Amino acid sequence: MKNWLKRFESFWSAHPALYWGLLFCVNFAIFTTYHPLFLLLLIYLFFTASYSLTKVFASILLCITNLAYLNYHYKIPTIPPYGLQGSGYLQIDSIQLKSSFQGKQWVYKGFLKNWTCDNHLLAKNIPVNIFIPHNTNINRPYANKDYYVYGKIYHTKSYSYTFYPQKNKPWQIVNKSYSWAEKRYEIKESIKKYFSTLFTSKRDANFLSGIFLGEQEDPLLSFHFNRFGLQHILAVSGFHFGIIAFLLQCSLRTIFKVQFVFFFIILLITFYFILLGLSPSVLRAWIAIIAILIANRYGLCYSSLNILGIGLLTVIFIDPFYIYHLGFQFSFLTTSAILIFYPSFDSFLEKVLPKRFLNEALDLKVIHQLVYIVLQWIRKGIALSFAVNIATFPLTLYHFSKFPILSLVYNLFFPLCISIIFFLIFLLILSHVQLYPIKTVLQPICEKFVHSLLASIYNYPIHREIHFSIKKFSFTYLLLLLTFTYTLGIILYYKRREQEKNIFFT
């Protein structure tokens, strides 16, 4: 037993940022829900991180301090089913015009810094969504200021609130306040218009601008991606940031010196982050790519799990309510599962499809080399799929009560296709600036590729879909299963690291 605890202590000691990020996540969950399982999970983290009572007591003291801060900074309202009438200070973070099957509506996202009813403070610093019907005859409130608002708030889902403004009460502008939300919206609309000039198909243009900006206005497109478990493609993540950083590096190196390329990439990636706005997956991805770029530039050693932990800590510090955000849950679990489980799965599959040394691969015939490359890609794709789904499978069942089996197939090739699309779009944009004659060749190729990719989703008959369904997958099952899965993953991770050390020293 002591040997196993020693392994866990070594793992957490090597990844302190991840440990503290998880600890503060669980701490906030205890603050908001008082669920006994979270308390057990907190105790589990305490005693797997260290069997030294001094360190355990230090962790407990820090958690108590954090709870005191949360109690001071946040106030969670108790809202009846019929809503809570009052007034408050609204800070807007983003605005988007969304289409639904019922029509178009403006969606404002932000925070109620305070919410009062009959001069009693009922809520403080809670996230809120505001839905206003799109009407060309009525001017909407501009999202470039903070406002004092009047109306009702409703508790819609896990610590998510919806505000309905009172019709006869106009929003009052807060003096000397400013928000970038309106400016971001205008820039995003310009980018969407630019994409619409590149493609004749409105659906293709909406899809491409959507994966670049992380905003899909077409509900039908989102529906079809959800059918195949590809909704993560529509959200901007580290995958998107990584591709963009790589393409920028390749192009800027042909123009600037190496020392300037690094700063230009940092600047452009940060501008892209500001343009997208604050969302958990975007914030985590930006922190990860910036940390990796800095580490590579200055030759620093880094741990991907620690970078993930730094992103987690930053997200929790900015808005701890993000832990209830579906995008955050899938983004964090997917990334952590890849980092912890992928090497073990890949190593296991090497027994079936073994690696070859470079000189061995070069000695093969050309056709055999191509077959070898394809088989290696398949092996890595299967290992990646196993790693991702071992974490997302229970979470998908919990939120949607079903898991699309076809996602195991589509996730093998769809991310690669998205990478190719990003590359083609990048060349297409360059052709507008410098290489205009190439545009006539690239545009039809890119449009045909995107159209065929979307057709593989849209045209697949619904009656042929295969799902693993369950009537009810409780939160207790989810938490216990994820705890057991990641405990096993940490054991395999540590065991593999020990084997690598033994091979290195022998």
GROMACS .gro file of C-alpha atoms in nm, residues 50-424:
model
  375
   50SER     CA    1   0.122   1.304   0.049
   51TYR     CA    2   0.112   1.067   0.344
   52SER     CA    3   0.290   1.332   0.553
   53LEU     CA    4   0.033   1.473   0.797
   54THR     CA    5   0.210   1.811   0.795
   55LYS     CA    6   0.157   1.850   0.418
   56VAL     CA    7  -0.202   1.727   0.446
   57PHE     CA    8  -0.280   1.985   0.716
   58ALA     CA    9  -0.116   2.256   0.502
   59SER     CA   10  -0.342   2.159   0.208
   60ILE     CA   11  -0.650   2.160   0.434
   61LEU     CA   12  -0.560   2.505   0.567
   62LEU     CA   13  -0.519   2.640   0.213
   63CYS     CA   14  -0.858   2.494   0.112
   64ILE     CA   15  -1.026   2.656   0.413
   65THR     CA   16  -0.866   2.990   0.317
   66ASN     CA   17  -0.993   2.944  -0.039
   67LEU     CA   18  -1.346   2.870   0.090
   68ALA     CA   19  -1.334   3.189   0.297
   69TYR     CA   20  -1.237   3.387  -0.017
   70LEU     CA   21  -1.518   3.224  -0.220
   71ASN     CA   22  -1.769   3.303   0.053
   72TYR     CA   23  -1.660   3.669   0.044
   73HIS     CA   24  -1.642   3.710  -0.335
   74TYR     CA   25  -1.948   3.509  -0.445
   75LYS     CA   26  -2.306   3.481  -0.330
   76ILE     CA   27  -2.517   3.202  -0.478
   77PRO     CA   28  -2.888   3.293  -0.490
   78THR     CA   29  -3.175   3.061  -0.402
   79ILE     CA   30  -3.418   3.118  -0.687
   80PRO     CA   31  -3.778   2.988  -0.686
   81PRO     CA   32  -3.919   2.825  -1.005
   82TYR     CA   33  -4.111   3.144  -1.093
   83GLY     CA   34  -3.790   3.352  -1.091
   84LEU     CA   35  -3.652   3.633  -0.882
   85GLN     CA   36  -3.748   3.994  -0.954
   86GLY     CA   37  -3.489   4.263  -0.885
   87SER     CA   38  -3.217   4.489  -1.021
   88GLY     CA   39  -2.844   4.456  -1.064
   89TYR     CA   40  -2.514   4.555  -1.221
   90LEU     CA   41  -2.454   4.374  -1.552
   91GLN     CA   42  -2.107   4.330  -1.702
   92ILE     CA   43  -2.118   4.204  -2.063
   93ASP     CA   44  -1.848   3.966  -2.191
   94SER     CA   45  -1.984   3.863  -2.531
   95ILE     CA   46  -2.271   3.908  -2.772
   96GLN     CA   47  -2.384   3.683  -3.055
   97LEU     CA   48  -2.675   3.668  -3.298
   98LYS     CA   49  -2.795   3.308  -3.285
   99SER     CA   50  -3.036   3.129  -3.512
  100SER     CA   51  -3.274   2.863  -3.387
  101PHE     CA   52  -3.570   2.678  -3.530
  102GLN     CA   53  -3.793   2.946  -3.370
  103GLY     CA   54  -3.605   3.239  -3.523
  104LYS     CA   55  -3.309   3.466  -3.449
  105GLN     CA   56  -3.222   3.616  -3.112
  106TRP     CA   57  -2.945   3.817  -2.952
  107VAL     CA   58  -2.752   3.631  -2.683
  108TYR     CA   59  -2.562   3.840  -2.427
  109LYS     CA   60  -2.325   3.661  -2.188
  110GLY     CA   61  -2.178   3.821  -1.882
  111PHE     CA   62  -2.190   3.856  -1.505
  112LEU     CA   63  -2.430   4.006  -1.258
  113LYS     CA   64  -2.183   4.175  -1.026
  114ASN     CA   65  -2.467   4.216  -0.778
  115TRP     CA   66  -2.840   4.146  -0.767
  116THR     CA   67  -3.071   4.309  -0.517
  117CYS     CA   68  -3.437   4.273  -0.430
  118ASP     CA   69  -3.604   4.513  -0.184
  119ASN     CA   70  -3.258   4.648  -0.092
  120HIS     CA   71  -3.137   4.298   0.002
  121LEU     CA   72  -2.826   4.162  -0.173
  122LEU     CA   73  -2.929   3.819  -0.306
  123ALA     CA   74  -2.652   3.738  -0.554
  124LYS     CA   75  -2.297   3.844  -0.631
  125ASN     CA   76  -2.069   3.769  -0.930
  126ILE     CA   77  -2.289   3.505  -1.094
  127PRO     CA   78  -2.276   3.417  -1.469
  128VAL     CA   79  -2.585   3.510  -1.666
  129ASN     CA   80  -2.726   3.475  -2.019
  130ILE     CA   81  -2.970   3.724  -2.169
  131PHE     CA   82  -3.187   3.638  -2.471
  132ILE     CA   83  -3.343   3.923  -2.670
  133PRO     CA   84  -3.553   3.852  -2.984
  134HIS     CA   85  -3.398   3.988  -3.302
  135ASN     CA   86  -3.613   4.271  -3.432
  136THR     CA   87  -3.492   4.507  -3.703
  137ASN     CA   88  -3.736   4.776  -3.585
  138ILE     CA   89  -3.603   4.784  -3.227
  139ASN     CA   90  -3.251   4.889  -3.136
  140ARG     CA   91  -3.072   4.647  -2.905
  141PRO     CA   92  -2.850   4.768  -2.618
  142TYR     CA   93  -2.489   4.803  -2.736
  143ALA     CA   94  -2.245   4.565  -2.566
  144ASN     CA   95  -1.973   4.828  -2.520
  145LYS     CA   96  -2.077   4.938  -2.170
  146ASP     CA   97  -2.183   4.799  -1.834
  147TYR     CA   98  -2.547   4.847  -1.737
  148TYR     CA   99  -2.785   4.871  -1.446
  149VAL     CA  100  -3.070   4.637  -1.537
  150TYR     CA  101  -3.415   4.547  -1.406
  151GLY     CA  102  -3.604   4.222  -1.454
  152LYS     CA  103  -3.615   3.858  -1.348
  153ILE     CA  104  -3.347   3.591  -1.319
  154TYR     CA  105  -3.414   3.218  -1.348
  155HIS     CA  106  -3.202   2.919  -1.254
  156THR     CA  107  -3.185   2.723  -1.581
  157LYS     CA  108  -2.927   2.448  -1.519
  158SER     CA  109  -2.622   2.372  -1.303
  159TYR     CA  110  -2.532   2.717  -1.174
  160SER     CA  111  -2.633   2.885  -1.497
  161TYR     CA  112  -2.874   3.175  -1.484
  162THR     CA  113  -3.096   3.346  -1.739
  163PHE     CA  114  -3.199   3.710  -1.710
  164TYR     CA  115  -3.516   3.847  -1.867
  165PRO     CA  116  -3.514   4.230  -1.873
  166GLN     CA  117  -3.825   4.422  -1.780
  167LYS     CA  118  -3.976   4.569  -2.099
  168ASN     CA  119  -4.070   4.909  -1.961
  169LYS     CA  120  -3.733   4.957  -1.787
  170PRO     CA  121  -3.448   5.067  -2.020
  171TRP     CA  122  -3.093   4.958  -1.944
  172GLN     CA  123  -2.902   5.236  -1.767
  173ILE     CA  124  -2.540   5.287  -1.878
  174VAL     CA  125  -2.277   5.278  -1.604
  175ASN     CA  126  -2.055   5.584  -1.634
  176LYS     CA  127  -1.685   5.531  -1.714
  177SER     CA  128  -1.742   5.164  -1.798
  178TYR     CA  129  -1.629   4.988  -2.116
  179SER     CA  130  -1.659   4.641  -2.268
  180TRP     CA  131  -1.479   4.492  -2.570
  181ALA     CA  132  -1.777   4.267  -2.648
  182GLU     CA  133  -1.926   4.497  -2.914
  183LYS     CA  134  -1.592   4.551  -3.091
  184ARG     CA  135  -1.524   4.174  -3.091
  185TYR     CA  136  -1.868   4.115  -3.240
  186GLU     CA  137  -1.804   4.366  -3.521
  187ILE     CA  138  -1.465   4.211  -3.608
  188LYS     CA  139  -1.616   3.861  -3.606
  189GLU     CA  140  -1.892   3.975  -3.842
  190SER     CA  141  -1.628   4.115  -4.080
  191ILE     CA  142  -1.444   3.781  -4.074
  192LYS     CA  143  -1.769   3.595  -4.146
  193LYS     CA  144  -1.836   3.822  -4.443
  194TYR     CA  145  -1.483   3.757  -4.571
  195PHE     CA  146  -1.538   3.379  -4.554
  196SER     CA  147  -1.867   3.420  -4.740
  197THR     CA  148  -1.673   3.580  -5.029
  198LEU     CA  149  -1.438   3.279  -5.048
  199PHE     CA  150  -1.711   3.017  -5.098
  200THR     CA  151  -2.027   3.001  -5.302
  201SER     CA  152  -2.198   2.769  -5.052
  202LYS     CA  153  -2.335   2.954  -4.749
  203ARG     CA  154  -2.323   2.633  -4.543
  204ASP     CA  155  -1.952   2.580  -4.616
  205ALA     CA  156  -1.870   2.944  -4.537
  206ASN     CA  157  -2.064   2.931  -4.208
  207PHE     CA  158  -1.887   2.609  -4.109
  208LEU     CA  159  -1.538   2.746  -4.178
  209SER     CA  160  -1.596   3.081  -4.006
  210GLY     CA  161  -1.754   2.886  -3.720
  211ILE     CA  162  -1.456   2.658  -3.655
  212PHE     CA  163  -1.221   2.957  -3.681
  213LEU     CA  164  -1.424   3.175  -3.441
  214GLY     CA  165  -1.575   2.901  -3.225
  215GLU     CA  166  -1.930   3.023  -3.295
  216GLN     CA  167  -2.177   2.821  -3.498
  217GLU     CA  168  -2.491   3.011  -3.592
  218ASP     CA  169  -2.650   2.723  -3.782
  219PRO     CA  170  -2.839   2.493  -3.538
  220LEU     CA  171  -2.870   2.224  -3.807
  221LEU     CA  172  -2.491   2.206  -3.844
  222SER     CA  173  -2.448   2.168  -3.467
  223PHE     CA  174  -2.715   1.898  -3.464
  224HIS     CA  175  -2.538   1.690  -3.729
  225PHE     CA  176  -2.198   1.723  -3.559
  226ASN     CA  177  -2.353   1.610  -3.230
  227ARG     CA  178  -2.486   1.300  -3.407
  228PHE     CA  179  -2.130   1.179  -3.461
  229GLY     CA  180  -1.971   1.303  -3.139
  230LEU     CA  181  -1.781   1.575  -3.326
  231GLN     CA  182  -1.905   1.875  -3.128
  232HIS     CA  183  -1.550   1.931  -2.997
  233ILE     CA  184  -1.444   2.022  -3.354
  234LEU     CA  185  -1.679   2.322  -3.345
  235ALA     CA  186  -1.525   2.464  -3.026
  236VAL     CA  187  -1.189   2.641  -3.045
  237SER     CA  188  -0.932   2.440  -2.848
  238GLY     CA  189  -0.560   2.371  -2.825
  239PHE     CA  190  -0.595   2.176  -3.150
  240HIS     CA  191  -0.692   2.498  -3.336
  241PHE     CA  192  -0.429   2.713  -3.162
  242GLY     CA  193  -0.160   2.454  -3.239
  243ILE     CA  194  -0.242   2.445  -3.610
  244ILE     CA  195  -0.253   2.825  -3.636
  245ALA     CA  196   0.078   2.864  -3.447
  246PHE     CA  197   0.242   2.606  -3.676
  247LEU     CA  198   0.115   2.775  -3.994
  248LEU     CA  199   0.224   3.118  -3.868
  249GLN     CA  200   0.569   2.987  -3.783
  250CYS     CA  201   0.614   2.829  -4.127
  251SER     CA  202   0.508   3.146  -4.311
  252LEU     CA  203   0.677   3.409  -4.092
  253ARG     CA  204   1.014   3.230  -4.106
  254THR     CA  205   1.030   3.309  -4.477
  255ILE     CA  206   0.995   3.683  -4.403
  256PHE     CA  207   1.151   3.760  -4.062
  257LYS     CA  208   1.449   3.648  -3.859
  258VAL     CA  209   1.397   3.369  -3.606
  259GLN     CA  210   1.413   3.600  -3.300
  260PHE     CA  211   1.132   3.819  -3.443
  261VAL     CA  212   0.915   3.525  -3.550
  262PHE     CA  213   0.866   3.419  -3.187
  263PHE     CA  214   0.735   3.762  -3.080
  264PHE     CA  215   0.510   3.795  -3.386
  265ILE     CA  216   0.353   3.454  -3.318
  266ILE     CA  217   0.295   3.542  -2.951
  267LEU     CA  218   0.138   3.873  -3.057
  268LEU     CA  219  -0.088   3.720  -3.325
  269ILE     CA  220  -0.196   3.427  -3.105
  270THR     CA  221  -0.281   3.671  -2.824
  271PHE     CA  222  -0.482   3.887  -3.066
  272TYR     CA  223  -0.669   3.574  -3.177
  273PHE     CA  224  -0.740   3.491  -2.811
  274ILE     CA  225  -0.873   3.844  -2.741
  275LEU     CA  226  -1.088   3.823  -3.055
  276LEU     CA  227  -1.246   3.495  -2.947
  277GLY     CA  228  -1.318   3.621  -2.596
  278LEU     CA  229  -1.313   3.441  -2.264
  279SER     CA  230  -1.434   3.084  -2.275
  280PRO     CA  231  -1.284   2.794  -2.077
  281SER     CA  232  -1.150   2.597  -2.374
  282VAL     CA  233  -1.008   2.910  -2.543
  283LEU     CA  234  -0.840   3.036  -2.225
  284ARG     CA  235  -0.688   2.695  -2.148
  285ALA     CA  236  -0.566   2.655  -2.507
  286TRP     CA  237  -0.411   3.004  -2.518
  287ILE     CA  238  -0.222   2.949  -2.191
  288ALA     CA  239  -0.098   2.610  -2.315
  289ILE     CA  240   0.029   2.733  -2.651
  290ILE     CA  241   0.195   3.046  -2.501
  291ALA     CA  242   0.368   2.837  -2.231
  292ILE     CA  243   0.493   2.582  -2.488
  293LEU     CA  244   0.618   2.855  -2.725
  294ILE     CA  245   0.809   3.029  -2.443
  295ALA     CA  246   0.956   2.699  -2.319
  296ASN     CA  247   1.070   2.599  -2.669
  297ARG     CA  248   1.211   2.945  -2.742
  298TYR     CA  249   1.428   2.957  -2.430
  299GLY     CA  250   1.506   2.585  -2.403
  300LEU     CA  251   1.309   2.532  -2.081
  301CYS     CA  252   1.190   2.193  -1.961
  302TYR     CA  253   0.814   2.169  -1.919
  303SER     CA  254   0.546   1.916  -1.836
  304SER     CA  255   0.230   1.915  -2.046
  305LEU     CA  256   0.027   1.808  -1.742
  306ASN     CA  257   0.165   2.104  -1.544
  307ILE     CA  258   0.073   2.340  -1.829
  308LEU     CA  259  -0.276   2.190  -1.820
  309GLY     CA  260  -0.279   2.256  -1.445
  310ILE     CA  261  -0.174   2.619  -1.495
  311GLY     CA  262  -0.460   2.660  -1.743
  312LEU     CA  263  -0.698   2.502  -1.493
  313LEU     CA  264  -0.581   2.733  -1.212
  314THR     CA  265  -0.623   3.038  -1.438
  315VAL     CA  266  -0.974   2.935  -1.541
  316ILE     CA  267  -1.073   2.879  -1.177
  317PHE     CA  268  -0.926   3.215  -1.076
  318ILE     CA  269  -1.107   3.409  -1.352
  319ASP     CA  270  -1.443   3.232  -1.326
  320PRO     CA  271  -1.482   2.916  -1.114
  321PHE     CA  272  -1.836   2.868  -1.251
  322TYR     CA  273  -1.665   2.739  -1.567
  323ILE     CA  274  -1.636   2.397  -1.397
  324TYR     CA  275  -2.009   2.355  -1.473
  325HIS     CA  276  -1.955   2.455  -1.836
  326LEU     CA  277  -1.995   2.161  -2.076
  327GLY     CA  278  -1.711   2.287  -2.298
  328PHE     CA  279  -1.474   2.310  -2.003
  329GLN     CA  280  -1.557   1.958  -1.882
  330PHE     CA  281  -1.501   1.798  -2.223
  331SER     CA  282  -1.195   2.012  -2.298
  332PHE     CA  283  -1.020   1.936  -1.969
  333LEU     CA  284  -1.108   1.564  -1.963
  334THR     CA  285  -1.009   1.514  -2.328
  335THR     CA  286  -0.672   1.686  -2.288
  336SER     CA  287  -0.587   1.516  -1.959
  337ALA     CA  288  -0.689   1.176  -2.097
  338ILE     CA  289  -0.463   1.221  -2.401
  339LEU     CA  290  -0.167   1.318  -2.182
  340ILE     CA  291  -0.218   1.037  -1.929
  341PHE     CA  292  -0.362   0.745  -2.129
  342TYR     CA  293  -0.241   0.792  -2.488
  343PRO     CA  294   0.124   0.681  -2.430
  344SER     CA  295   0.009   0.360  -2.258
  345PHE     CA  296  -0.245   0.274  -2.529
  346ASP     CA  297   0.005   0.353  -2.805
  347SER     CA  298   0.269   0.138  -2.636
  348PHE     CA  299   0.021  -0.150  -2.605
  349LEU     CA  300  -0.083  -0.128  -2.974
  350GLU     CA  301   0.284  -0.135  -3.079
  351LYS     CA  302   0.273  -0.508  -2.999
  352VAL     CA  303   0.026  -0.547  -3.289
  353LEU     CA  304   0.164  -0.277  -3.521
  354PRO     CA  305   0.529  -0.237  -3.412
  355LYS     CA  306   0.746   0.065  -3.483
  356ARG     CA  307   1.047   0.033  -3.709
  357PHE     CA  308   1.378   0.211  -3.685
  358LEU     CA  309   1.436   0.473  -3.955
  359ASN     CA  310   1.698   0.265  -4.138
  360GLU     CA  311   1.460  -0.035  -4.140
  361ALA     CA  312   1.176   0.175  -4.282
  362LEU     CA  313   1.401   0.321  -4.553
  363ASP     CA  314   1.506  -0.030  -4.662
  364LEU     CA  315   1.144  -0.118  -4.745
  365LYS     CA  316   0.999  -0.087  -5.094
  366VAL     CA  317   0.810   0.235  -5.168
  367ILE     CA  318   0.470   0.065  -5.158
  368HIS     CA  319   0.559  -0.103  -4.828
  369GLN     CA  320   0.674   0.232  -4.687
  370LEU     CA  321   0.336   0.384  -4.774
  371VAL     CA  322   0.153   0.090  -4.613
  372TYR     CA  323   0.375   0.125  -4.305
  373ILE     CA  324   0.297   0.499  -4.275
  374VAL     CA  325  -0.078   0.433  -4.308
  375LEU     CA  326  -0.066   0.156  -4.046
  376GLN     CA  327   0.128   0.378  -3.806
  377TRP     CA  328  -0.129   0.654  -3.854
  378ILE     CA  329  -0.410   0.403  -3.788
  379ARG     CA  330  -0.233   0.280  -3.473
  380LYS     CA  331  -0.190   0.631  -3.337
  381GLY     CA  332  -0.547   0.721  -3.433
  382ILE     CA  333  -0.688   0.418  -3.249
  383ALA     CA  334  -0.471   0.489  -2.943
  384LEU     CA  335  -0.585   0.852  -2.944
  385SER     CA  336  -0.950   0.748  -2.983
  386PHE     CA  337  -0.923   0.505  -2.690
  387ALA     CA  338  -0.756   0.770  -2.473
  388VAL     CA  339  -1.018   1.035  -2.547
  389ASN     CA  340  -1.321   0.810  -2.514
  390ILE     CA  341  -1.214   0.646  -2.189
  391ALA     CA  342  -1.277   0.988  -2.028
  392THR     CA  343  -1.554   1.131  -2.245
  393PHE     CA  344  -1.767   0.814  -2.262
  394PRO     CA  345  -1.906   0.842  -1.905
  395LEU     CA  346  -1.939   1.222  -1.934
  396THR     CA  347  -2.136   1.185  -2.259
  397LEU     CA  348  -2.368   0.931  -2.098
  398TYR     CA  349  -2.422   1.160  -1.800
  399HIS     CA  350  -2.515   1.466  -2.010
  400PHE     CA  351  -2.688   1.305  -2.310
  401SER     CA  352  -2.781   0.950  -2.191
  402LYS     CA  353  -2.637   0.807  -2.514
  403PHE     CA  354  -2.303   0.763  -2.687
  404PRO     CA  355  -2.274   0.763  -3.071
  405ILE     CA  356  -2.073   0.455  -3.173
  406LEU     CA  357  -1.989   0.614  -3.509
  407SER     CA  358  -1.789   0.880  -3.325
  408LEU     CA  359  -1.516   0.616  -3.280
  409VAL     CA  360  -1.481   0.606  -3.661
  410TYR     CA  361  -1.535   0.974  -3.745
  411ASN     CA  362  -1.288   1.094  -3.482
  412LEU     CA  363  -1.015   0.890  -3.653
  413PHE     CA  364  -1.013   1.102  -3.968
  414PHE     CA  365  -1.213   1.420  -3.901
  415PRO     CA  366  -0.946   1.608  -3.699
  416LEU     CA  367  -0.691   1.533  -3.974
  417CYS     CA  368  -0.933   1.669  -4.235
  418ILE     CA  369  -0.981   1.986  -4.030
  419SER     CA  370  -0.601   2.030  -4.021
  420ILE     CA  371  -0.591   2.003  -4.401
  421ILE     CA  372  -0.875   2.257  -4.428
  422PHE     CA  373  -0.687   2.504  -4.205
  423PHE     CA  374  -0.380   2.462  -4.428
  424LEU     CA  375  -0.583   2.519  -4.747
   0.00000   0.00000   0.00000
